Structure formats: structure tokens, C-alpha cells
mmCIF file of C-alpha atoms and ligand atoms in Angstrom:
data_model
loop_
_atom_site.group_PDB
_atom_site.id
_atom_site.type_symbol
_atom_site.label_atom_id
_atom_site.label_comp_id
_atom_site.label_asym_id
_atom_site.label_seq_id
_atom_site.Cartn_x
_atom_site.Cartn_y
_atom_site.Cartn_z
ATOM 1 C CA MET G 935 46.939 -5.211 16.988
ATOM 2 C CA THR G 936 50.565 -4.188 17.485
ATOM 3 C CA THR G 937 52.542 -6.710 19.496
ATOM 4 C CA ARG G 938 55.174 -5.248 21.813
ATOM 5 C CA VAL G 939 57.984 -7.341 23.272
ATOM 6 C CA LEU G 940 58.702 -6.027 26.776
ATOM 7 C CA HIS G 941 62.333 -6.528 27.750
ATOM 8 C CA THR G 942 62.914 -7.088 31.430
ATOM 9 C CA ALA G 943 66.700 -7.447 31.409
ATOM 10 C CA GLY G 944 69.587 -5.544 29.841
ATOM 11 C CA LYS G 945 69.904 -1.929 28.676
ATOM 12 C CA ASP G 946 66.452 -1.577 27.134
ATOM 13 C CA ALA G 947 64.671 -3.180 30.119
ATOM 14 C CA ASP G 948 61.303 -1.626 30.934
ATOM 15 C CA PRO G 949 60.673 -1.388 34.686
ATOM 16 C CA ARG G 950 56.938 -1.044 33.978
ATOM 17 C CA ALA G 951 56.777 -4.330 32.041
ATOM 18 C CA ILE G 952 54.998 -6.389 34.702
ATOM 19 C CA ALA G 953 52.536 -3.581 35.471
ATOM 20 C CA PHE G 954 51.619 -3.178 31.764
ATOM 21 C CA ALA G 955 51.206 -6.915 31.309
ATOM 22 C CA ALA G 956 49.103 -7.339 34.463
ATOM 23 C CA GLU G 957 46.828 -4.471 33.471
ATOM 24 C CA GLU G 958 46.313 -5.963 30.005
ATOM 25 C CA ILE G 959 45.299 -9.273 31.602
ATOM 26 C CA ARG G 960 42.989 -7.623 34.147
ATOM 27 C CA ASP G 961 41.324 -5.822 31.197
ATOM 28 C CA GLY G 962 40.551 -9.194 29.603
ATOM 29 C CA GLY G 963 43.538 -9.365 27.253
ATOM 30 C CA LEU G 964 46.179 -12.043 26.651
ATOM 31 C CA VAL G 965 49.913 -11.810 27.407
ATOM 32 C CA ALA G 966 52.687 -14.239 26.454
ATOM 33 C CA PHE G 967 55.087 -14.780 29.344
ATOM 34 C CA PRO G 968 58.154 -16.899 30.116
ATOM 35 C CA THR G 969 58.129 -19.999 32.280
ATOM 36 C CA GLU G 970 61.022 -22.359 32.989
ATOM 37 C CA THR G 971 59.463 -24.986 30.688
ATOM 38 C CA VAL G 972 58.177 -23.035 27.649
ATOM 39 C CA TYR G 973 56.485 -19.659 27.048
ATOM 40 C CA GLY G 974 52.802 -19.525 28.008
ATOM 41 C CA LEU G 975 49.861 -17.510 26.651
ATOM 42 C CA GLY G 976 48.056 -16.261 29.743
ATOM 43 C CA ALA G 977 44.560 -15.035 30.573
ATOM 44 C CA GLU G 978 42.796 -14.430 33.879
ATOM 45 C CA ILE G 979 41.034 -17.695 34.817
ATOM 46 C CA TYR G 980 37.743 -16.109 35.878
ATOM 47 C CA ASN G 981 37.308 -14.137 32.620
ATOM 48 C CA GLU G 982 35.371 -16.324 30.176
ATOM 49 C CA GLY G 983 35.813 -13.986 27.192
ATOM 50 C CA ALA G 984 39.580 -13.886 27.700
ATOM 51 C CA ILE G 985 39.782 -17.680 27.915
ATOM 52 C CA ARG G 986 37.819 -17.995 24.666
ATOM 53 C CA LYS G 987 40.354 -15.673 23.027
ATOM 54 C CA ILE G 988 43.134 -18.131 23.935
ATOM 55 C CA PHE G 989 41.406 -20.890 21.957
ATOM 56 C CA GLU G 990 40.793 -18.491 19.028
ATOM 57 C CA VAL G 991 44.354 -17.158 18.867
ATOM 58 C CA LYS G 992 45.907 -20.650 19.040
ATOM 59 C CA GLY G 993 43.343 -22.368 16.816
ATOM 60 C CA ARG G 994 43.085 -24.834 19.709
ATOM 61 C CA PRO G 995 40.397 -27.550 19.661
ATOM 62 C CA PRO G 996 37.769 -26.604 22.297
ATOM 63 C CA ASP G 997 37.959 -30.049 23.949
ATOM 64 C CA ASN G 998 41.591 -29.539 25.027
ATOM 65 C CA PRO G 999 41.686 -28.088 28.592
ATOM 66 C CA LEU G 1000 44.142 -25.468 29.874
ATOM 67 C CA ILE G 1001 46.640 -25.537 32.751
ATOM 68 C CA VAL G 1002 46.006 -23.039 35.553
ATOM 69 C CA HIS G 1003 49.164 -21.286 36.775
ATOM 70 C CA ILE G 1004 49.470 -20.257 40.420
ATOM 71 C CA ALA G 1005 52.053 -18.261 42.397
ATOM 72 C CA ASP G 1006 51.845 -20.381 45.540
ATOM 73 C CA PRO G 1007 50.643 -23.955 46.269
ATOM 74 C CA GLU G 1008 47.988 -22.421 48.579
ATOM 75 C CA GLN G 1009 46.487 -20.547 45.630
ATOM 76 C CA GLY G 1010 45.625 -23.873 43.998
ATOM 77 C CA ILE G 1011 43.376 -24.770 46.914
ATOM 78 C CA GLU G 1012 40.728 -22.202 45.877
ATOM 79 C CA LEU G 1013 40.165 -24.297 42.720
ATOM 80 C CA MET G 1014 39.692 -27.704 44.355
ATOM 81 C CA GLN G 1015 36.869 -29.607 45.985
ATOM 82 C CA GLN G 1016 39.165 -30.903 48.677
ATOM 83 C CA VAL G 1017 42.923 -31.000 48.994
ATOM 84 C CA PRO G 1018 44.314 -34.480 48.285
ATOM 85 C CA ASP G 1019 47.238 -35.627 50.496
ATOM 86 C CA ARG G 1020 49.171 -36.258 47.295
ATOM 87 C CA TYR G 1021 48.802 -32.579 46.376
ATOM 88 C CA ASN G 1022 50.469 -31.494 49.621
ATOM 89 C CA VAL G 1023 53.296 -33.996 49.281
ATOM 90 C CA LEU G 1024 53.988 -33.191 45.629
ATOM 91 C CA ALA G 1025 53.688 -29.434 46.183
ATOM 92 C CA THR G 1026 56.321 -29.640 48.907
ATOM 93 C CA ALA G 1027 58.612 -31.746 46.729
ATOM 94 C CA PHE G 1028 58.202 -30.125 43.298
ATOM 95 C CA MET G 1029 56.575 -26.679 43.481
ATOM 96 C CA PRO G 1030 57.656 -24.379 42.007
ATOM 97 C CA GLY G 1031 58.708 -26.526 39.064
ATOM 98 C CA PRO G 1032 57.807 -28.430 35.908
ATOM 99 C CA LEU G 1033 55.009 -30.562 37.376
ATOM 100 C CA THR G 1034 51.276 -30.104 36.660
ATOM 101 C CA LEU G 1035 48.744 -31.821 38.941
ATOM 102 C CA VAL G 1036 45.258 -32.830 37.783
ATOM 103 C CA VAL G 1037 42.752 -32.728 40.683
ATOM 104 C CA GLN G 1038 38.948 -32.595 41.165
ATOM 105 C CA ARG G 1039 37.822 -29.022 40.546
ATOM 106 C CA ASN G 1040 35.201 -26.971 42.359
ATOM 107 C CA ALA G 1041 32.415 -24.791 40.902
ATOM 108 C CA SER G 1042 34.551 -21.639 40.761
ATOM 109 C CA VAL G 1043 36.489 -22.993 37.775
ATOM 110 C CA LEU G 1044 34.880 -22.126 34.430
ATOM 111 C CA ASP G 1045 33.918 -24.902 32.004
ATOM 112 C CA VAL G 1046 35.887 -23.221 29.201
ATOM 113 C CA VAL G 1047 39.104 -23.662 31.195
ATOM 114 C CA THR G 1048 38.655 -27.406 31.751
ATOM 115 C CA ALA G 1049 36.811 -28.128 28.480
ATOM 116 C CA GLY G 1050 33.896 -29.287 30.625
ATOM 117 C CA LEU G 1051 35.941 -31.840 32.616
ATOM 118 C CA GLU G 1052 35.342 -32.278 36.355
ATOM 119 C CA THR G 1053 39.081 -31.932 36.931
ATOM 120 C CA VAL G 1054 41.500 -29.020 36.699
ATOM 121 C CA ALA G 1055 45.249 -29.008 35.935
ATOM 122 C CA ILE G 1056 47.365 -26.843 38.278
ATOM 123 C CA ARG G 1057 51.002 -25.774 38.069
ATOM 124 C CA MET G 1058 53.286 -23.341 39.912
ATOM 125 C CA PRO G 1059 56.049 -22.231 37.516
ATOM 126 C CA SER G 1060 59.468 -21.249 38.876
ATOM 127 C CA HIS G 1061 60.346 -18.432 36.456
ATOM 128 C CA PRO G 1062 60.396 -15.231 38.549
ATOM 129 C CA LEU G 1063 58.583 -13.197 35.859
ATOM 130 C CA ALA G 1064 55.754 -15.726 35.700
ATOM 131 C CA LEU G 1065 55.356 -15.578 39.472
ATOM 132 C CA GLU G 1066 55.485 -11.765 39.515
ATOM 133 C CA LEU G 1067 52.879 -11.577 36.759
ATOM 134 C CA ILE G 1068 50.444 -13.917 38.543
ATOM 135 C CA ARG G 1069 50.879 -11.939 41.780
ATOM 136 C CA ALA G 1070 50.388 -8.607 40.012
ATOM 137 C CA VAL G 1071 47.163 -9.822 38.356
ATOM 138 C CA GLY G 1072 45.979 -11.124 41.728
ATOM 139 C CA ALA G 1073 44.399 -14.300 40.292
ATOM 140 C CA PRO G 1074 45.585 -17.561 38.716
ATOM 141 C CA LEU G 1075 46.322 -17.520 34.966
ATOM 142 C CA ALA G 1076 45.056 -20.095 32.514
ATOM 143 C CA ALA G 1077 47.886 -20.595 30.057
ATOM 144 C CA PRO G 1078 48.648 -23.097 27.314
ATOM 145 C CA SER G 1079 52.000 -23.018 25.523
ATOM 146 C CA ALA G 1080 52.290 -19.810 23.438
ATOM 147 C CA ASN G 1081 52.315 -21.510 20.013
ATOM 148 C CA VAL G 1082 49.674 -21.879 17.333
ATOM 149 C CA SER G 1083 48.200 -25.374 17.838
ATOM 150 C CA GLY G 1084 50.370 -28.063 16.245
ATOM 151 C CA ASN G 1085 53.624 -26.038 16.188
ATOM 152 C CA PRO G 1086 56.558 -26.589 18.575
ATOM 153 C CA SER G 1087 56.240 -24.584 21.816
ATOM 154 C CA PRO G 1088 58.242 -21.315 21.973
ATOM 155 C CA THR G 1089 61.248 -21.277 24.309
ATOM 156 C CA THR G 1090 62.312 -17.641 23.709
ATOM 157 C CA ALA G 1091 60.448 -14.330 23.380
ATOM 158 C CA GLU G 1092 61.490 -14.155 19.691
ATOM 159 C CA GLU G 1093 59.858 -17.537 19.045
ATOM 160 C CA ALA G 1094 56.698 -16.448 20.884
ATOM 161 C CA TYR G 1095 56.688 -13.339 18.645
ATOM 162 C CA GLU G 1096 56.877 -15.535 15.523
ATOM 163 C CA GLU G 1097 53.762 -17.343 16.726
ATOM 164 C CA LEU G 1098 51.734 -14.434 18.065
ATOM 165 C CA ASP G 1099 52.716 -11.265 16.165
ATOM 166 C CA GLY G 1100 49.570 -9.164 15.726
ATOM 167 C CA LYS G 1101 47.507 -11.418 18.005
ATOM 168 C CA VAL G 1102 48.478 -10.237 21.518
ATOM 169 C CA ALA G 1103 49.417 -6.814 22.928
ATOM 170 C CA PHE G 1104 52.443 -7.898 24.970
ATOM 171 C CA ILE G 1105 55.128 -10.552 25.109
ATOM 172 C CA LEU G 1106 57.246 -10.516 28.283
ATOM 173 C CA ASP G 1107 60.854 -11.364 27.450
ATOM 174 C CA GLY G 1108 62.437 -13.485 30.173
ATOM 175 C CA GLY G 1109 65.224 -15.079 28.138
ATOM 176 C CA ARG G 1110 65.469 -18.688 26.996
ATOM 177 C CA SER G 1111 63.414 -21.153 29.054
ATOM 178 C CA ASP G 1112 65.789 -23.173 31.236
ATOM 179 C CA ILE G 1113 64.094 -26.512 30.632
ATOM 180 C CA GLY G 1114 62.663 -26.144 27.127
ATOM 181 C CA ILE G 1115 59.889 -28.768 27.066
ATOM 182 C CA GLU G 1116 56.491 -28.739 28.749
ATOM 183 C CA SER G 1117 55.775 -29.878 32.301
ATOM 184 C CA THR G 1118 54.990 -33.421 33.391
ATOM 185 C CA VAL G 1119 51.179 -33.746 33.685
ATOM 186 C CA LEU G 1120 50.160 -36.071 36.542
ATOM 187 C CA ASP G 1121 46.585 -37.141 37.294
ATOM 188 C CA ILE G 1122 46.226 -37.716 41.057
ATOM 189 C CA THR G 1123 42.455 -38.302 41.106
ATOM 190 C CA GLY G 1124 42.517 -42.103 40.767
ATOM 191 C CA SER G 1125 43.609 -45.075 42.860
ATOM 192 C CA LYS G 1126 47.077 -44.777 41.321
ATOM 193 C CA PRO G 1127 48.739 -41.584 40.061
ATOM 194 C CA VAL G 1128 48.988 -41.542 36.257
ATOM 195 C CA ILE G 1129 51.440 -39.587 34.085
ATOM 196 C CA LEU G 1130 49.345 -38.145 31.242
ATOM 197 C CA ARG G 1131 52.267 -36.310 29.612
ATOM 198 C CA PRO G 1132 55.883 -37.182 30.447
ATOM 199 C CA GLY G 1133 58.274 -34.348 31.336
ATOM 200 C CA MET G 1134 61.570 -33.704 33.057
ATOM 201 C CA ILE G 1135 60.131 -34.708 36.438
ATOM 202 C CA THR G 1136 60.000 -38.461 35.922
ATOM 203 C CA GLY G 1137 57.813 -41.296 37.162
ATOM 204 C CA GLU G 1138 60.737 -42.364 39.374
ATOM 205 C CA ASP G 1139 60.958 -38.859 40.910
ATOM 206 C CA ILE G 1140 57.224 -38.810 41.663
ATOM 207 C CA SER G 1141 57.149 -42.357 42.954
ATOM 208 C CA GLY G 1142 60.078 -41.521 45.261
ATOM 209 C CA ALA G 1143 58.180 -38.591 46.780
ATOM 210 C CA LEU G 1144 54.803 -40.351 47.112
ATOM 211 C CA HIS G 1145 56.108 -43.799 48.110
ATOM 212 C CA GLU G 1146 53.653 -45.428 45.714
ATOM 213 C CA ASP G 1147 53.630 -46.780 42.163
ATOM 214 C CA VAL G 1148 53.083 -44.324 39.337
ATOM 215 C CA LEU G 1149 51.608 -45.447 36.010
ATOM 216 C CA HIS G 1150 52.124 -44.043 32.536
ATOM 217 C CA ALA G 1151 48.930 -43.279 30.578
ATOM 218 C CA SER G 1152 49.662 -46.156 28.174
ATOM 219 C CA GLU G 1153 49.530 -48.611 31.125
ATOM 220 C CA ALA G 1154 46.459 -47.102 32.760
ATOM 221 C CA GLY G 1155 43.736 -48.057 30.266
ATOM 222 C CA GLU G 1156 40.899 -45.507 30.343
ATOM 223 C CA VAL G 1157 42.554 -42.410 31.788
ATOM 224 C CA ARG G 1158 43.967 -40.033 29.267
ATOM 225 C CA SER G 1159 44.616 -36.430 28.568
ATOM 226 C CA PRO G 1160 42.511 -34.792 25.857
ATOM 227 C CA GLY G 1161 45.616 -33.072 24.481
ATOM 228 C CA VAL G 1162 47.581 -36.201 23.701
ATOM 229 C CA LYS G 1163 45.385 -37.274 20.784
ATOM 230 C CA TYR G 1164 46.353 -34.234 18.702
ATOM 231 C CA ARG G 1165 49.422 -33.895 16.464
ATOM 232 C CA HIS G 1166 52.050 -31.656 17.998
ATOM 233 C CA TYR G 1167 55.470 -30.130 17.663
ATOM 234 C CA MET G 1168 55.612 -30.604 13.867
ATOM 235 C CA PRO G 1169 58.311 -28.814 11.858
ATOM 236 C CA ALA G 1170 57.275 -27.563 8.398
ATOM 237 C CA VAL G 1171 59.531 -30.154 6.687
ATOM 238 C CA PRO G 1172 59.245 -33.970 6.709
ATOM 239 C CA MET G 1173 61.268 -35.394 9.595
ATOM 240 C CA THR G 1174 62.665 -38.892 10.026
ATOM 241 C CA LEU G 1175 63.420 -39.836 13.626
ATOM 242 C CA PHE G 1176 66.091 -42.463 14.217
ATOM 243 C CA ALA G 1177 65.372 -44.381 17.413
ATOM 244 C CA GLY G 1178 67.166 -47.310 19.017
ATOM 245 C CA GLN G 1179 70.720 -48.377 19.770
ATOM 246 C CA ASN G 1180 72.445 -47.196 16.596
ATOM 247 C CA ALA G 1181 70.477 -44.083 15.751
ATOM 248 C CA GLU G 1182 73.551 -41.998 15.049
ATOM 249 C CA ASP G 1183 75.155 -44.472 12.622
ATOM 250 C CA GLY G 1184 71.754 -44.792 10.955
ATOM 251 C CA ILE G 1185 71.663 -41.041 10.346
ATOM 252 C CA ALA G 1186 75.158 -40.960 8.888
ATOM 253 C CA ALA G 1187 74.267 -43.724 6.404
ATOM 254 C CA ALA G 1188 70.907 -42.176 5.488
ATOM 255 C CA ALA G 1189 72.410 -38.708 5.023
ATOM 256 C CA GLU G 1190 75.059 -40.043 2.652
ATOM 257 C CA ARG G 1191 72.436 -41.832 0.572
ATOM 258 C CA LEU G 1192 70.074 -38.829 0.400
ATOM 259 C CA ILE G 1193 72.859 -36.414 -0.509
ATOM 260 C CA ALA G 1194 73.957 -38.753 -3.330
ATOM 261 C CA GLU G 1195 70.359 -38.541 -4.617
ATOM 262 C CA GLY G 1196 70.654 -34.743 -4.695
ATOM 263 C CA GLN G 1197 68.426 -34.023 -1.697
ATOM 264 C CA ARG G 1198 69.006 -31.141 0.699
ATOM 265 C CA VAL G 1199 69.383 -32.718 4.121
ATOM 266 C CA GLY G 1200 69.041 -31.209 7.607
ATOM 267 C CA VAL G 1201 70.383 -32.936 10.711
ATOM 268 C CA LEU G 1202 69.231 -32.294 14.288
ATOM 269 C CA ALA G 1203 71.646 -34.159 16.546
ATOM 270 C CA PRO G 1204 74.333 -33.857 19.240
ATOM 271 C CA GLU G 1205 77.418 -31.806 18.365
ATOM 272 C CA ARG G 1206 79.594 -34.927 17.975
ATOM 273 C CA MET G 1207 77.672 -35.788 14.772
ATOM 274 C CA LYS G 1208 78.677 -32.586 13.011
ATOM 275 C CA ARG G 1209 81.162 -34.647 10.992
ATOM 276 C CA ILE G 1210 78.347 -35.504 8.567
ATOM 277 C CA SER G 1211 79.293 -33.167 5.746
ATOM 278 C CA HIS G 1212 77.034 -31.440 3.211
ATOM 279 C CA THR G 1213 74.132 -31.264 5.608
ATOM 280 C CA LEU G 1214 72.632 -28.276 7.385
ATOM 281 C CA PHE G 1215 73.328 -29.043 11.037
ATOM 282 C CA TYR G 1216 71.620 -27.864 14.261
ATOM 283 C CA SER G 1217 73.436 -28.904 17.406
ATOM 284 C CA LEU G 1218 71.843 -30.488 20.455
ATOM 285 C CA GLY G 1219 75.001 -29.804 22.467
ATOM 286 C CA LYS G 1220 76.491 -32.752 24.277
ATOM 287 C CA GLY G 1221 73.349 -34.778 23.652
ATOM 288 C CA ALA G 1222 72.331 -35.235 27.319
ATOM 289 C CA THR G 1223 68.583 -35.201 28.033
ATOM 290 C CA LEU G 1224 68.864 -31.635 29.394
ATOM 291 C CA ASP G 1225 70.531 -30.482 26.134
ATOM 292 C CA TYR G 1226 67.849 -32.119 24.046
ATOM 293 C CA ALA G 1227 65.087 -30.534 26.110
ATOM 294 C CA LYS G 1228 66.635 -27.078 26.014
ATOM 295 C CA TYR G 1229 67.382 -26.810 22.270
ATOM 296 C CA MET G 1230 65.121 -29.335 20.540
ATOM 297 C CA TYR G 1231 62.133 -27.065 19.819
ATOM 298 C CA SER G 1232 64.372 -24.238 18.602
ATOM 299 C CA GLY G 1233 66.007 -26.765 16.275
ATOM 300 C CA LEU G 1234 62.652 -27.887 14.872
ATOM 301 C CA ARG G 1235 61.738 -24.233 14.293
ATOM 302 C CA PHE G 1236 65.080 -23.523 12.642
ATOM 303 C CA PHE G 1237 64.478 -26.210 10.012
ATOM 304 C CA SER G 1238 60.917 -25.027 9.401
ATOM 305 C CA ALA G 1239 62.443 -21.844 7.980
ATOM 306 C CA GLN G 1240 65.134 -23.567 5.871
ATOM 307 C CA GLN G 1241 65.132 -24.961 2.356
ATOM 308 C CA VAL G 1242 65.746 -28.601 3.225
ATOM 309 C CA ASP G 1243 63.927 -31.558 1.657
ATOM 310 C CA VAL G 1244 64.202 -33.777 4.682
ATOM 311 C CA LEU G 1245 65.230 -33.470 8.321
ATOM 312 C CA LEU G 1246 67.010 -36.364 10.050
ATOM 313 C CA CYS G 1247 66.825 -36.363 13.843
ATOM 314 C CA ALA G 1248 68.848 -38.486 16.269
ATOM 315 C CA GLY G 1249 66.774 -40.100 19.019
ATOM 316 C CA ILE G 1250 67.821 -40.682 22.609
ATOM 317 C CA GLU G 1251 67.502 -43.600 25.000
ATOM 318 C CA GLU G 1252 63.856 -43.973 25.988
ATOM 319 C CA GLU G 1253 63.996 -44.132 29.775
ATOM 320 C CA HIS G 1254 63.767 -41.679 32.671
ATOM 321 C CA GLN G 1255 63.890 -38.130 31.230
ATOM 322 C CA GLY G 1256 64.531 -39.580 27.773
ATOM 323 C CA LEU G 1257 60.881 -40.719 27.746
ATOM 324 C CA ALA G 1258 59.731 -37.090 27.649
ATOM 325 C CA ILE G 1259 62.159 -36.204 24.842
ATOM 326 C CA MET G 1260 61.136 -39.167 22.679
ATOM 327 C CA ASN G 1261 57.439 -38.550 23.378
ATOM 328 C CA ARG G 1262 57.810 -35.131 21.674
ATOM 329 C CA LEU G 1263 60.118 -36.290 18.872
ATOM 330 C CA ARG G 1264 57.836 -39.193 17.954
ATOM 331 C CA LYS G 1265 54.950 -36.738 17.541
ATOM 332 C CA ALA G 1266 57.101 -34.338 15.504
ATOM 333 C CA ALA G 1267 58.244 -37.084 13.099
ATOM 334 C CA THR G 1268 56.616 -38.057 9.817
ATOM 335 C CA THR G 1269 58.686 -41.294 9.693
ATOM 336 C CA ILE G 1270 60.292 -43.278 12.505
ATOM 337 C CA ARG G 1271 63.121 -45.741 11.945
ATOM 338 C CA GLU G 1272 64.058 -48.079 14.766
ATOM 339 C CA ILE G 1273 67.750 -48.845 14.190
ATOM 340 C CA ASP G 1274 69.326 -51.690 16.112
ATOM 341 C CA GLU G 1275 72.656 -53.471 15.814
ATOM 342 C CA GLU G 1276 71.564 -55.936 13.141
ATOM 343 C CA ASP G 1277 70.235 -53.239 10.774
ATOM 344 C CA LEU G 1278 73.655 -51.800 9.985
HETATM 345 O O1 TXA I 2575 54.983 -26.556 30.867
HETATM 346 C C1 TXA I 2575 53.800 -26.443 30.602
HETATM 347 O O2 TXA I 2575 52.942 -27.240 31.041
HETATM 348 C C2 TXA I 2575 53.377 -25.258 29.702
HETATM 349 C C3 TXA I 2575 53.704 -23.962 30.427
HETATM 350 C C4 TXA I 2575 53.197 -22.737 29.681
HETATM 351 O O3 TXA I 2575 53.210 -24.014 31.733
HETATM 352 N N1 TXA I 2575 51.977 -25.348 29.371
HETATM 353 C C5 TXA I 2575 51.495 -26.282 28.488
HETATM 354 O O4 TXA I 2575 50.132 -26.156 28.249
HETATM 355 O O5 TXA I 2575 52.177 -27.117 27.962
HETATM 356 P P1 TXA I 2575 49.410 -26.883 27.032
HETATM 357 O O6 TXA I 2575 48.044 -26.279 27.023
HETATM 358 O O7 TXA I 2575 50.203 -26.739 25.820
HETATM 359 O O8 TXA I 2575 49.296 -28.371 27.478
HETATM 360 C C6 TXA I 2575 48.434 -28.737 28.554
HETATM 361 C C7 TXA I 2575 48.249 -30.220 28.617
HETATM 362 C C8 TXA I 2575 47.403 -30.740 27.485
HETATM 363 O O9 TXA I 2575 47.910 -31.993 27.060
HETATM 364 C C9 TXA I 2575 46.035 -30.896 28.150
HETATM 365 O O10 TXA I 2575 45.230 -31.861 27.509
HETATM 366 C C10 TXA I 2575 46.428 -31.313 29.560
HETATM 367 O O11 TXA I 2575 47.574 -30.540 29.846
HETATM 368 N N2 TXA I 2575 45.367 -30.993 30.546
HETATM 369 C C11 TXA I 2575 44.942 -29.780 30.956
HETATM 370 N N3 TXA I 2575 43.926 -29.882 31.832
HETATM 371 C C12 TXA I 2575 43.694 -31.198 32.002
HETATM 372 C C13 TXA I 2575 42.750 -31.961 32.775
HETATM 373 N N4 TXA I 2575 41.855 -31.378 33.566
HETATM 374 N N5 TXA I 2575 42.799 -33.306 32.680
HETATM 375 C C14 TXA I 2575 43.718 -33.906 31.881
HETATM 376 N N6 TXA I 2575 44.629 -33.255 31.122
HETATM 377 C C15 TXA I 2575 44.616 -31.914 31.168
HETATM 378 MG MG1 MG I 2576 50.983 -26.956 24.010
#
């Protein structure tokens, strides 16, 4: 299959892009499309054959359910048994946006979408092309991130092409994803809401909107998301993550030692650390959580294609939005070093 990237901005923009993509999906095909979090790989949710293709193309374990993307909070209601109050409150506060809600599903939702679970995950993205595509298809789209299972999620059309060349007919190019990491996944079916996957909408944000406590999966015992048990976001080179108070000094010391041993060293860190010489450096800008989120996956991909022996990555403070960043970096790492004051 020849994969075409459909540009929707600039000189070579194709005004028919959305129509082509929607037709491909209505015919049972798959299309990669931009969202504000990461690129998704979409299929029509009522087409079982198309959904199976998603799992095939990604090499995704069949027990890992998909998120259903809608163009309006109302459109989610056709998938549910009844509409929880929390859904209405959170839809008003955060839709469109990087929040996915897990609710009880009804019989219209196919088992392949939810991996047989009685719940379904629903999200309304804010990227205008994603919304236009869903509206043009006329049905919700099941869409995981547009990467082969285990790889970092794509945040540009070029990265989606690297993952899916020859496997899908169309990739819609909507520029770099504004946010750059996947949505917060929140289970609202239980007595307390539980964050199954942290994201840029934090527990504090959700708690503020709902006026109730929000738990993280680690605190909630039983409840958990099938996806979180798999390895994710791994670059093709061994990566050491430096966490804790003095992560950046830890990297500088480690880089010096490794270089003296003759190793080729990569560093993924905020711009201010560029002073570490003789390393291949990928900048995370000013190092704020938003900078990390936006450039982190592209950085991991960059080093996958480079001849380095080891990648050193600077961690970030693990609270609020930093929880989501460190959740991904911990999964990407082969080694984690917790560096505090006394270690230096
Ligand atoms: O930002 C995002 O969420 C992106 C964009 C494309 O929307 N999508 C995404 O999808 O990250 P994916 O398939 O890579 O991750 C979906 C996560 C997995 O961890 C999965 O286990 C969880 O959501 N999930 C889906 N349905 C669920 C359900 N019914 N119950 C619990 N967890 C569910
Ligand atoms: Mg994914």
C-alpha cells in the first residue's frame, strides 16, 4: 500500500484532504490524523474489520482497549448505558481537550473496541482536523496513538509516516501536536474517580471541577488500565533517567565519566544543560513541563536513529503535570538513578 501524507496547510495544501480521509474510513480503512495530544490511528467504531486492522498494524495486544473519539460531548452519549453526572461536569470543564473518560458502555459498542470490557473510554480532541474528520465520517472514531506498539507516540505527520509507511493509505498532516503526550485517562465508574494514566490535565484540575477527591491508580488497589502493564515509549538505545533533586548535576558527572571511557553519549535535557560538551544534545527548551511534553517523544525518536551507546535523560519534579512526564520517562528508561543532595 502506498501511504500518502495529505497536507492541509501551506502551498501544497489539498482542499480535498478531509473528504479523501473520511471516505477511506467509511470504506473500512485506517487513517492517521493529528490531535492536540499525539497523532491517532483512526477507524470507524462500528466496523469490526477496520478495528481489527488497527490491532494488526500496531502489533497491539488484543487485551488493550481503544479510546473512542467524538466531535461533541453529546456524541458520547450514544455509547453509554446512562450519562453519569461526572461526565456532564467534566465535559463542560475539559471538552474538547486532553481528557479521556471511562464510563459504562452500552451494547452498541463492539467488544473489539473495549477488549471485552464493560466500559468504554471516550475523548473529544480539540485539534480542528480531528473534529472535521469525525464529523465528515459521521460516526465516532476508535483511535490509539499512531505508533507501532512499544514505540513513542508520533507528534508530527513525519513521525506518523515513520511508523506507518506502507500500512495506511492516508496520513493527515496537521502540524506538530500542541501538547505532545497522551491524554489523562480517568475512570469515573467507581465510588471515587481514578486516574488510570496521568496527563496534562491533573488530579488537582479534575478534583477542582468535580469537588471530590481523585485517586491515582497506584492508590486505588484493584482498578487499572489494561494498557499500563505494557512497556511503552522506548527509544532504540539504552536510556538512563536521572530523577530527584540533583538530576542535572548527576547527568553532567555521568556524561564526563562515560566520555572518558570512550562511549558515545546522548543527552535529552533542557537547553541550559547544553554546556555538557562532547555529547549529542537534544533540547527540551526551557525545561518547563509544557516543553518536556511537547518535545520529549521527538527527542526519544531522534536518539533511536543516532549512533549513541547510551542516552542520559534529565527528569523533572514529580508533581502536578510533572507526574505525567515522569510516568512516560520511567517507562522509556532502561535504568533509573534517583539523585539527591547526598549522592554528589
Ligand atoms: O491522547 C490520547 O489519548 C491519544 C490520542 C490519539 O487521542 N490516544 C491514545 O490511545 O493514547 P492509546 O490507545 O495509545 O492509549 C489508550 C489508553 C490505554 O492505556 C488503554 O489501556 C486505556 O487508554 N483504555 C482504553 N479503554 C479503556 C477502558 N475501557 N478502561 C480502562 N482503560 C482504557
Ligand atoms: Mg499508545
